[in-house]
Amino acid sequence: MTNLTVAQLLKSQPLEDVEIKGWVRTFRAKRFVALNDGSTLNNIQCVVDFENTDEDTLKRITTGAAVSIKGELIESQGKGQSVEIVVSKLKILGDSDPETYPIQPKKHSFEFLRENAHLRTRTNTFSAVMRLRSSLSFAIHKYFNENGFNYMHTPIITASDAEGAGETFRVSTLDQKNPPLNDDGSVNHNEDFFGKETNLTVSGQLEAETFAMSLGKVYTFGPTFRAENSNTSRHLSEFWMIEPEVAFMDLAGNMDLAEDFMKSVIAYVLEHNKEDIAFLDKRLLDEEKTKPQAERSELSLTEKLTFVTENNFKRVSYTEAIDILRNSKPNKKKKFNYIIEEWGADLQSEHERFLVEKHFKCPVILFDYPADIKAFYMRLNEDEKTVRAMDILFPGIGEIVGGSQREERLDVLKEKMAALNIPEEELWWYLDLRKYGTAVHSGFGLGFERLVMFVTGMTNIRDVIPYPRTPQNAEF
Ligand code: 4AD
Ligand code: MG
């Protein structure tokens, strides 16, 4: 008796005794069970000898039921599959009431499936997305492992707000109704669990820098948390971020690394997840057909992915980008929600997408941003106006990577922190890196879900993470 997965059975030669467990997708003509066990998009057809199976068992073979099947794997008699199982024994492991089971064999809206996120991975689309998510994680670790990086686990609870955006979730065990107070009426965090104010991390970067300055090449891959109240299709309150950090590497090296890394992980899934990508490709094509001609994408999903792996990312300075945007049609015709008037303006996703999708028509790396719109730790350029920042913009996504060369000069960093009211006591250890053996170093952060969106062609970030956390929503 062989215990193979559906994925393995579908590639197998005929076998006399097989046993397979899975969930019924459909049961047709009292005879054909389409069985799925999650190992592949495809179901295996199991042919039931209904004349010799009792009526009660036949009734219990319903969509969603868990069953165990024993039988013989033979070359398929019908069309649509190469092999099938002639069932000798079928056992119902877990019933699924067809009256109430939410995942019926028909098209469900993504909104409905989000409400049933605990069952949505029983659909083709979501199982394909999750297999790709898993495969991408593996490709990421593989890339760094093969390139001499050490995987570091940075803390989830921290006392710093790395990005300085003030969008953190507080971690506290104080009595919310009756917290200890200071004389001035503010909450006394000395009495809190950690003896100070703490929050969930928004980025592992600052700690990753400490490891880059000792181990040379490191990366983190962990959950990050942001309490920004943006209810968009590209923002999550809890998302996963990949953050490499490398000593003795400047911004140009950082761009090279990011580009090579992105191409490599996308190439990995193109090679290893062909079936899932082909399925999602077709799904996207159907979705595109519902849009007006002008809004349809010119490229299929596979073409988009191949385009990224085969073409150079366009490197453009912020200043050049502002010129392009200022003179662009949507800016002149006031079609943008935010009209670009002056150098120094922060770019909105509509601008990023214009650059990528309309102007350059390829992934773009924007660099040398105004210091005022970027985080405190970025390396100040000679012009004293711009910093060595880089954002990578992808079609359909906008910003997918944000990174920079870090300010390695103690005096410049201290000045910057003072200007932004960041107390030195809070980041004494970060400043120490600039005191003892400081060196040029750089890194970036890739938003994992944005990468999964790009690779799967899904257009809402809530559909590429198992259980999305967004404002007003933490179900499951
Ligand atoms: O640009 P960000 O804020 O950069 C950092 O956090 C740096 N510390 C990274 C570094 O240099 N080590 O975030 C990095 C990426 C963004 O480009 C985006 O892809 C993703 O993280 N991201 C989000 N993804 C989903 N939901 C959100 N709310 C996100 N905020 C950022
Ligand atoms: Mg950013």
Coordinates of C-alpha atoms and ligand atoms in Angstrom, one line a residue:
M1 CA 0.0 0.0 0.0
T2 CA 1.5 3.4 -1.0
N3 CA 0.7 6.6 0.8
L4 CA 1.3 9.3 -1.8
T5 CA 0.0 12.8 -2.2
V6 CA -2.4 13.7 -5.0
A7 CA 0.5 15.6 -6.6
Q8 CA 2.6 12.4 -6.6
L9 CA -0.2 10.1 -7.7
L10 CA -1.0 12.3 -10.7
K11 CA 2.6 11.9 -11.9
S12 CA 2.8 8.2 -11.1
Q13 CA 2.6 5.1 -13.2
P14 CA -0.3 2.7 -12.5
L15 CA -0.2 1.2 -9.0
E16 CA -2.2 -1.6 -7.6
D17 CA -2.7 -0.5 -4.0
V18 CA -3.0 3.1 -3.1
E19 CA -4.5 5.0 -0.2
I20 CA -5.3 8.7 -0.3
K21 CA -6.9 11.1 2.1
G22 CA -8.4 14.4 1.2
W23 CA -11.4 16.6 0.8
V24 CA -14.2 16.1 -1.8
R25 CA -14.3 19.0 -4.2
T26 CA -17.2 17.6 -6.3
F27 CA -19.1 14.3 -6.6
R28 CA -20.8 13.8 -9.9
A29 CA -23.2 11.1 -11.3
K30 CA -22.9 9.1 -8.0
R31 CA -19.6 7.9 -9.5
F32 CA -16.8 10.5 -9.9
V33 CA -15.2 12.0 -6.8
A34 CA -12.8 14.9 -7.4
L35 CA -10.5 14.7 -4.5
N36 CA -8.0 17.4 -3.4
D37 CA -5.4 17.1 -0.6
G38 CA -3.8 20.5 -1.0
S39 CA -0.6 19.2 -2.4
T40 CA -1.5 20.5 -5.9
L41 CA -4.1 22.6 -7.6
N42 CA -5.3 19.5 -9.4
N43 CA -7.8 16.9 -8.1
I44 CA -7.5 13.2 -8.5
Q45 CA -10.5 11.5 -10.0
C46 CA -11.7 8.6 -7.9
V47 CA -14.3 6.3 -9.5
V48 CA -16.8 4.8 -7.1
D49 CA -18.6 1.6 -7.9
F50 CA -21.9 3.0 -6.8
E51 CA -23.9 -0.2 -7.4
N52 CA -21.8 -1.8 -4.7
T53 CA -21.7 1.1 -2.3
D54 CA -24.4 1.6 0.2
E55 CA -26.8 4.5 -0.3
D56 CA -25.9 6.1 3.1
T57 CA -22.2 6.4 2.2
L58 CA -23.0 7.8 -1.2
K59 CA -25.1 10.5 0.4
R60 CA -22.3 11.4 2.6
I61 CA -19.8 12.0 -0.2
T62 CA -20.5 15.8 -0.3
T63 CA -18.4 18.8 -1.2
G64 CA -16.0 19.5 1.7
A65 CA -16.2 16.1 3.3
A66 CA -12.9 14.5 4.4
V67 CA -12.6 10.9 3.0
S68 CA -10.1 8.1 2.9
I69 CA -9.9 6.2 -0.3
K70 CA -8.3 2.9 -1.1
G71 CA -8.1 1.5 -4.6
E72 CA -6.1 1.0 -7.7
L73 CA -4.4 3.7 -9.7
I74 CA -5.0 3.1 -13.4
E75 CA -4.6 5.0 -16.6
S76 CA -7.7 7.1 -16.9
Q77 CA -10.5 5.9 -19.1
G78 CA -11.9 9.4 -19.5
K79 CA -10.6 12.7 -20.7
G80 CA -9.1 15.4 -18.6
Q81 CA -6.7 13.4 -16.5
S82 CA -3.9 10.9 -17.1
V83 CA -4.7 8.6 -14.1
E84 CA -7.6 7.9 -11.8
I85 CA -8.3 5.7 -8.9
V86 CA -10.8 2.8 -9.1
V87 CA -12.2 2.9 -5.6
S88 CA -12.3 -0.4 -3.6
K89 CA -12.9 1.2 -0.2
L90 CA -14.2 4.6 0.6
K91 CA -14.5 5.8 4.2
I92 CA -16.0 9.1 5.3
L93 CA -13.7 10.6 7.9
G94 CA -15.6 13.8 8.4
D95 CA -19.0 14.9 7.0
S96 CA -19.7 18.2 5.5
D97 CA -23.3 19.3 5.5
P98 CA -24.0 20.5 2.0
E99 CA -26.8 22.8 3.3
T100 CA -24.4 24.9 5.3
Y101 CA -20.9 24.4 3.9
P102 CA -19.9 27.8 2.6
I103 CA -17.4 26.8 -0.1
Q104 CA -19.7 25.5 -2.9
P105 CA -18.3 24.4 -6.2
K106 CA -19.1 27.7 -7.9
K107 CA -17.5 31.2 -8.1
H108 CA -17.4 33.0 -4.8
S109 CA -16.5 36.7 -4.5
F110 CA -13.2 37.5 -2.7
E111 CA -15.2 39.5 -0.2
F112 CA -17.2 36.5 0.8
L113 CA -14.1 34.3 0.9
R114 CA -12.4 36.9 3.2
E115 CA -15.2 36.4 5.6
N116 CA -14.6 32.7 5.4
A117 CA -10.8 32.9 5.4
H118 CA -10.5 29.8 7.5
L119 CA -12.0 27.8 4.6
R120 CA -10.9 29.8 1.6
T121 CA -7.7 27.9 1.1
R122 CA -9.9 25.0 0.0
T123 CA -10.5 26.9 -3.2
N124 CA -8.1 26.8 -6.2
T125 CA -7.2 30.4 -6.1
F126 CA -6.3 30.6 -2.4
S127 CA -4.5 27.3 -2.3
A128 CA -2.4 28.4 -5.3
V129 CA -1.7 31.8 -3.6
M130 CA -0.6 30.1 -0.3
R131 CA 1.5 27.5 -2.1
L132 CA 3.2 30.4 -3.9
R133 CA 3.6 32.3 -0.7
S134 CA 5.4 29.3 0.8
S135 CA 7.5 28.8 -2.2
L136 CA 8.6 32.4 -2.3
S137 CA 9.6 32.3 1.4
F138 CA 11.8 29.3 0.6
A139 CA 13.3 31.0 -2.4
I140 CA 14.1 34.0 -0.3
H141 CA 16.0 32.0 2.4
K142 CA 17.7 30.0 -0.4
Y143 CA 18.9 33.2 -2.1
F144 CA 20.4 34.6 1.0
N145 CA 21.8 31.3 2.1
E146 CA 23.6 30.8 -1.2
N147 CA 25.0 34.3 -1.1
G148 CA 26.6 34.0 2.3
F149 CA 24.0 35.9 4.4
N150 CA 23.2 35.0 8.0
Y151 CA 19.5 34.9 9.0
M152 CA 19.0 37.0 12.2
H153 CA 15.9 37.1 14.3
T154 CA 15.3 40.7 15.5
P155 CA 13.0 41.5 18.4
I156 CA 9.3 41.8 17.9
I157 CA 8.9 43.9 21.1
T158 CA 11.1 47.0 21.0
A159 CA 11.3 50.5 22.6
S160 CA 12.2 52.2 19.3
D161 CA 10.2 53.4 16.3
A162 CA 12.7 52.8 13.6
E163 CA 10.9 54.6 10.9
G164 CA 10.0 57.5 13.2
A165 CA 6.5 57.7 11.8
G166 CA 4.8 57.2 15.2
E167 CA 2.6 54.5 13.9
T168 CA 3.3 51.8 16.5
F169 CA 1.1 49.4 18.5
R170 CA 1.8 49.8 22.2
V171 CA 2.8 46.8 24.2
S172 CA 1.7 47.3 27.8
T173 CA 0.4 45.3 30.8
L174 CA -0.7 48.4 32.7
D175 CA -4.3 48.5 34.0
Q176 CA -6.0 50.4 31.2
K177 CA -8.7 51.9 33.4
N178 CA -6.4 52.9 36.2
P179 CA -2.8 53.3 35.1
P180 CA -0.1 54.6 37.4
L181 CA 0.5 58.3 36.7
N182 CA 3.4 60.7 36.9
D183 CA 3.0 64.0 38.8
D184 CA 2.1 65.7 35.6
G185 CA -0.7 63.3 34.9
S186 CA 1.0 61.3 32.1
V187 CA 1.1 57.5 32.3
N188 CA 4.1 56.2 34.3
H189 CA 5.7 53.6 32.1
N190 CA 8.4 52.9 34.6
E191 CA 5.8 50.7 36.3
D192 CA 5.0 49.0 33.0
F193 CA 6.1 45.4 32.3
F194 CA 9.5 46.4 30.7
G195 CA 10.0 49.5 32.8
K196 CA 9.6 51.7 29.8
E197 CA 7.3 52.4 26.9
T198 CA 7.4 49.5 24.4
N199 CA 5.7 48.7 21.1
L200 CA 5.6 46.1 18.4
T201 CA 8.4 46.6 15.9
V202 CA 7.8 48.4 12.6
S203 CA 11.1 47.2 11.2
G204 CA 14.0 45.0 12.2
Q205 CA 16.5 47.3 10.5
L206 CA 18.2 49.1 13.4
E207 CA 19.0 45.8 15.1
A208 CA 20.0 44.2 11.8
E209 CA 22.5 47.0 11.4
T210 CA 24.2 45.9 14.6
F211 CA 24.6 42.4 13.1
A212 CA 25.8 43.7 9.7
M213 CA 28.5 45.5 11.6
S214 CA 29.8 42.2 13.0
L215 CA 28.7 39.4 10.7
G216 CA 28.9 41.4 7.5
K217 CA 26.0 40.2 5.6
V218 CA 22.7 39.5 7.4
Y219 CA 19.0 39.5 6.7
T220 CA 15.8 39.4 8.7
F221 CA 12.5 37.9 7.7
G222 CA 9.8 38.5 10.2
P223 CA 6.5 40.1 11.0
T224 CA 6.3 43.9 11.4
F225 CA 3.4 46.0 12.7
R226 CA 2.2 49.4 11.6
A227 CA -0.8 51.2 13.2
E228 CA -1.2 53.5 10.1
N229 CA -4.9 54.0 9.5
S230 CA -4.7 53.3 5.8
N231 CA -7.4 51.1 4.5
T232 CA -6.0 50.5 1.1
S233 CA -5.5 47.4 -1.1
R234 CA -1.8 47.6 -0.4
H235 CA -1.5 48.2 3.4
L236 CA -1.7 45.7 6.3
S237 CA -1.3 46.4 10.0
E238 CA 0.6 43.2 10.3
F239 CA 2.9 42.3 7.4
W240 CA 6.1 40.4 6.8
M241 CA 9.3 42.1 5.8
I242 CA 12.6 40.9 4.4
E243 CA 15.5 43.1 5.4
P244 CA 19.0 42.4 4.2
E245 CA 21.8 44.6 5.7
V246 CA 25.4 44.6 4.4
A247 CA 28.6 46.1 5.7
F248 CA 30.9 48.0 3.3
M249 CA 28.1 48.2 0.7
D250 CA 27.0 51.6 -0.7
L251 CA 23.8 52.6 -2.4
A252 CA 24.8 51.3 -5.8
G253 CA 25.6 47.9 -4.3
N254 CA 22.3 48.0 -2.5
M255 CA 20.4 48.5 -5.8
D256 CA 22.4 45.7 -7.4
L257 CA 21.6 43.4 -4.6
A258 CA 17.9 44.3 -4.5
E259 CA 17.6 43.8 -8.3
D260 CA 19.4 40.5 -8.3
F261 CA 17.5 39.2 -5.3
M262 CA 14.0 40.2 -6.7
K263 CA 14.9 38.6 -10.1
S264 CA 16.2 35.4 -8.5
V265 CA 13.1 34.8 -6.3
I266 CA 10.7 35.5 -9.1
A267 CA 12.7 33.2 -11.4
Y268 CA 12.5 30.5 -8.7
V269 CA 8.7 30.4 -8.6
L270 CA 8.4 30.7 -12.4
E271 CA 10.4 27.4 -12.5
H272 CA 8.9 25.6 -9.5
N273 CA 5.3 26.7 -9.4
K274 CA 4.3 26.5 -13.0
E275 CA 0.8 25.0 -12.4
D276 CA -0.2 27.5 -9.8
I277 CA 1.1 30.4 -11.8
A278 CA -0.6 29.2 -15.0
F279 CA -3.9 28.9 -13.0
L280 CA -3.6 32.4 -11.6
D281 CA -2.6 33.7 -15.0
K282 CA -5.9 32.5 -16.4
R283 CA -7.8 33.8 -13.4
L284 CA -6.3 37.3 -14.0
L285 CA -7.1 37.1 -17.7
D286 CA -10.8 36.4 -16.8
E287 CA -10.7 39.3 -14.4
E288 CA -9.2 41.6 -17.0
K289 CA -11.9 40.8 -19.4
T290 CA -14.5 42.4 -17.1
K291 CA -12.6 45.7 -17.3
P292 CA -13.0 48.3 -20.1
Q293 CA -10.4 47.8 -22.8
A294 CA -8.3 50.9 -21.9
E295 CA -7.8 49.6 -18.3
R296 CA -6.7 46.1 -19.3
S297 CA -3.2 45.0 -18.7
E298 CA -1.2 44.5 -21.9
L299 CA 0.8 41.6 -20.3
S300 CA -0.3 38.3 -18.9
L301 CA 0.9 37.3 -15.4
T302 CA 3.6 35.1 -16.7
E303 CA 4.7 37.8 -19.1
K304 CA 4.9 40.3 -16.3
L305 CA 7.0 38.0 -14.2
T306 CA 9.3 37.1 -17.1
F307 CA 9.6 40.7 -18.0
V308 CA 11.0 41.5 -14.5
T309 CA 13.5 38.6 -14.6
E310 CA 14.7 39.5 -18.1
N311 CA 15.0 43.3 -18.1
N312 CA 17.1 45.8 -16.2
F313 CA 15.3 47.9 -13.6
K314 CA 15.4 51.6 -14.6
R315 CA 17.4 53.7 -12.2
V316 CA 16.1 57.3 -11.9
S317 CA 16.9 60.0 -9.4
Y318 CA 14.0 61.6 -7.4
T319 CA 14.8 64.9 -9.1
E320 CA 14.5 63.4 -12.6
A321 CA 11.2 61.7 -11.5
I322 CA 9.8 65.0 -10.3
D323 CA 10.6 66.6 -13.6
I324 CA 8.9 63.8 -15.5
L325 CA 5.8 64.0 -13.2
R326 CA 5.6 67.8 -13.3
N327 CA 5.4 67.7 -17.1
S328 CA 3.2 64.7 -17.3
K329 CA -0.3 64.8 -18.8
P330 CA -2.2 63.7 -15.7
N331 CA -0.4 66.4 -13.7
K332 CA -1.1 69.2 -16.3
K333 CA -4.7 68.1 -16.7
K334 CA -5.0 67.8 -12.9
K335 CA -5.9 64.2 -13.1
F336 CA -3.7 63.3 -10.2
N337 CA -5.3 63.6 -6.7
Y338 CA -2.1 65.2 -5.6
I339 CA -0.7 67.6 -8.2
I340 CA 3.1 67.7 -8.2
E341 CA 4.2 71.3 -8.0
E342 CA 7.5 71.6 -6.3
W343 CA 10.7 69.6 -5.7
G344 CA 10.4 68.0 -2.3
A345 CA 6.9 66.7 -2.6
D346 CA 6.3 63.2 -1.3
L347 CA 5.3 60.8 -4.1
Q348 CA 1.9 59.2 -3.8
S349 CA 1.2 55.8 -5.2
E350 CA -0.6 57.4 -8.2
H351 CA 2.7 59.0 -9.1
E352 CA 4.7 55.9 -8.6
R353 CA 2.4 53.9 -10.7
F354 CA 2.4 56.5 -13.5
L355 CA 6.2 56.3 -13.6
V356 CA 6.2 52.5 -13.7
E357 CA 3.2 51.7 -15.8
K358 CA 2.8 54.6 -18.2
H359 CA 6.2 56.3 -18.5
F360 CA 9.0 53.7 -18.1
K361 CA 6.9 50.6 -18.5
C362 CA 9.4 48.6 -16.3
P363 CA 10.4 48.3 -12.7
V364 CA 12.0 51.5 -11.5
I365 CA 14.5 52.3 -8.8
L366 CA 14.1 55.8 -7.5
F367 CA 17.0 57.2 -5.5
D368 CA 18.4 60.3 -3.8
Y369 CA 15.2 61.5 -2.2
P370 CA 14.8 64.8 -0.3
A371 CA 16.0 64.3 3.3
D372 CA 12.8 65.8 4.7
I373 CA 10.5 63.0 3.5
K374 CA 12.7 60.1 4.5
A375 CA 13.8 58.5 7.8
F376 CA 16.5 59.8 10.1
Y377 CA 19.1 57.1 9.5
M378 CA 19.7 57.7 5.8
R379 CA 23.1 58.9 4.5
L380 CA 23.1 62.6 3.7
N381 CA 24.4 63.5 0.3
E382 CA 27.0 66.2 -0.4
D383 CA 24.2 68.6 -1.5
E384 CA 22.9 68.4 2.1
K385 CA 19.4 68.2 0.7
T386 CA 19.0 64.7 -0.4
V387 CA 19.7 61.3 1.2
R388 CA 21.0 58.0 -0.3
A389 CA 17.5 56.4 -0.3
M390 CA 16.1 54.1 -2.8
D391 CA 12.6 52.8 -3.5
I392 CA 11.8 50.1 -6.0
L393 CA 8.5 50.6 -7.8
F394 CA 6.7 47.7 -9.5
P395 CA 3.9 47.7 -12.0
G396 CA 0.5 47.3 -10.4
I397 CA 2.0 47.5 -6.9
G398 CA 3.9 50.8 -6.6
E399 CA 6.5 50.8 -3.8
I400 CA 7.6 47.2 -3.2
V401 CA 11.1 47.9 -1.6
G402 CA 12.4 50.7 0.5
G403 CA 16.0 51.0 1.4
S404 CA 19.1 53.2 1.8
Q405 CA 22.7 53.6 2.6
R406 CA 22.9 54.4 6.3
E407 CA 24.4 57.5 7.9
E408 CA 27.6 56.1 9.3
R409 CA 29.0 59.5 10.5
L410 CA 28.4 60.0 14.2
D411 CA 28.3 63.7 14.2
V412 CA 25.9 63.9 11.2
L413 CA 23.6 61.3 12.7
K414 CA 23.5 63.0 16.1
E415 CA 22.6 66.3 14.4
K416 CA 19.8 64.7 12.5
M417 CA 18.4 63.0 15.6
A418 CA 18.5 66.2 17.5
A419 CA 16.7 68.0 14.7
L420 CA 14.0 65.4 14.8
N421 CA 13.8 65.2 18.7
I422 CA 15.0 61.6 18.8
P423 CA 16.6 61.3 22.2
E424 CA 20.2 59.9 22.1
E425 CA 19.6 57.8 25.2
E426 CA 17.0 55.7 23.4
L427 CA 19.4 54.8 20.6
W428 CA 22.7 54.8 22.5
W429 CA 23.5 51.3 21.1
Y430 CA 22.7 52.4 17.5
L431 CA 25.1 55.4 18.0
D432 CA 27.8 53.1 19.4
L433 CA 28.0 51.4 15.9
R434 CA 29.2 54.8 14.7
K435 CA 31.7 55.2 17.5
Y436 CA 33.3 51.8 17.2
G437 CA 34.5 50.7 13.8
T438 CA 31.9 52.6 11.8
A439 CA 31.7 51.9 8.0
V440 CA 29.6 52.4 5.0
H441 CA 26.7 50.0 5.1
S442 CA 23.3 49.6 3.4
G443 CA 20.2 47.6 3.3
F444 CA 16.6 47.5 2.3
G445 CA 13.2 46.2 3.2
L446 CA 10.9 44.2 0.9
G447 CA 7.3 44.0 1.8
F448 CA 6.6 40.3 1.5
E449 CA 2.9 40.5 0.8
R450 CA 3.5 43.1 -1.9
L451 CA 5.8 40.6 -3.6
V452 CA 3.2 37.8 -3.2
M453 CA 0.7 40.2 -4.8
F454 CA 3.0 40.8 -7.7
V455 CA 3.7 37.1 -8.2
T456 CA 0.1 35.9 -7.9
G457 CA -1.5 38.8 -9.7
M458 CA -3.9 39.3 -6.8
T459 CA -5.0 42.9 -6.5
N460 CA -5.9 43.1 -2.8
I461 CA -3.2 42.6 -0.2
R462 CA -5.8 41.0 2.1
D463 CA -5.9 38.0 -0.3
V464 CA -2.2 37.1 -0.1
I465 CA -1.8 36.7 3.7
P466 CA -3.6 33.9 5.6
Y467 CA -5.4 36.2 8.1
P468 CA -5.2 39.9 7.3
R469 CA -5.0 42.4 10.1
T470 CA -6.3 45.8 9.0
P471 CA -8.0 48.7 10.8
Q472 CA -11.2 47.4 12.4
N473 CA -10.4 43.8 11.5
A474 CA -8.6 41.1 13.4
E475 CA -10.9 38.1 12.9
F476 CA -9.5 34.6 13.1
Ligands
4AD1 O1 9.7 51.6 3.2 P1 9.6 51.0 4.5 O2 8.9 51.7 5.6 O3 11.2 50.7 5.0 C1 11.6 50.3 6.2 O4 10.9 49.9 7.1 C2 13.1 50.2 6.3 N1 13.4 50.0 7.7 C3 13.6 49.0 5.5 C4 15.1 48.8 5.5 O5 15.8 49.6 4.9 N2 15.6 47.8 6.1 O6 9.0 49.5 4.4 C5 9.7 48.6 3.5 C6 8.6 47.9 2.6 C7 7.8 48.8 1.7 O7 8.6 49.1 0.6 C8 6.6 48.0 1.5 O8 6.8 47.1 0.5 C9 6.4 47.3 2.8 O9 7.6 47.3 3.5 N3 5.4 47.9 3.6 C10 4.1 47.4 3.8 N4 3.5 46.4 3.3 C11 2.3 46.1 3.7 N5 1.6 46.9 4.5 C12 2.1 48.0 5.1 N6 1.5 48.8 5.9 C13 3.5 48.3 4.7 N7 4.3 49.3 5.0 C14 5.5 49.1 4.3
MG2 MG 9.0 53.2 2.2

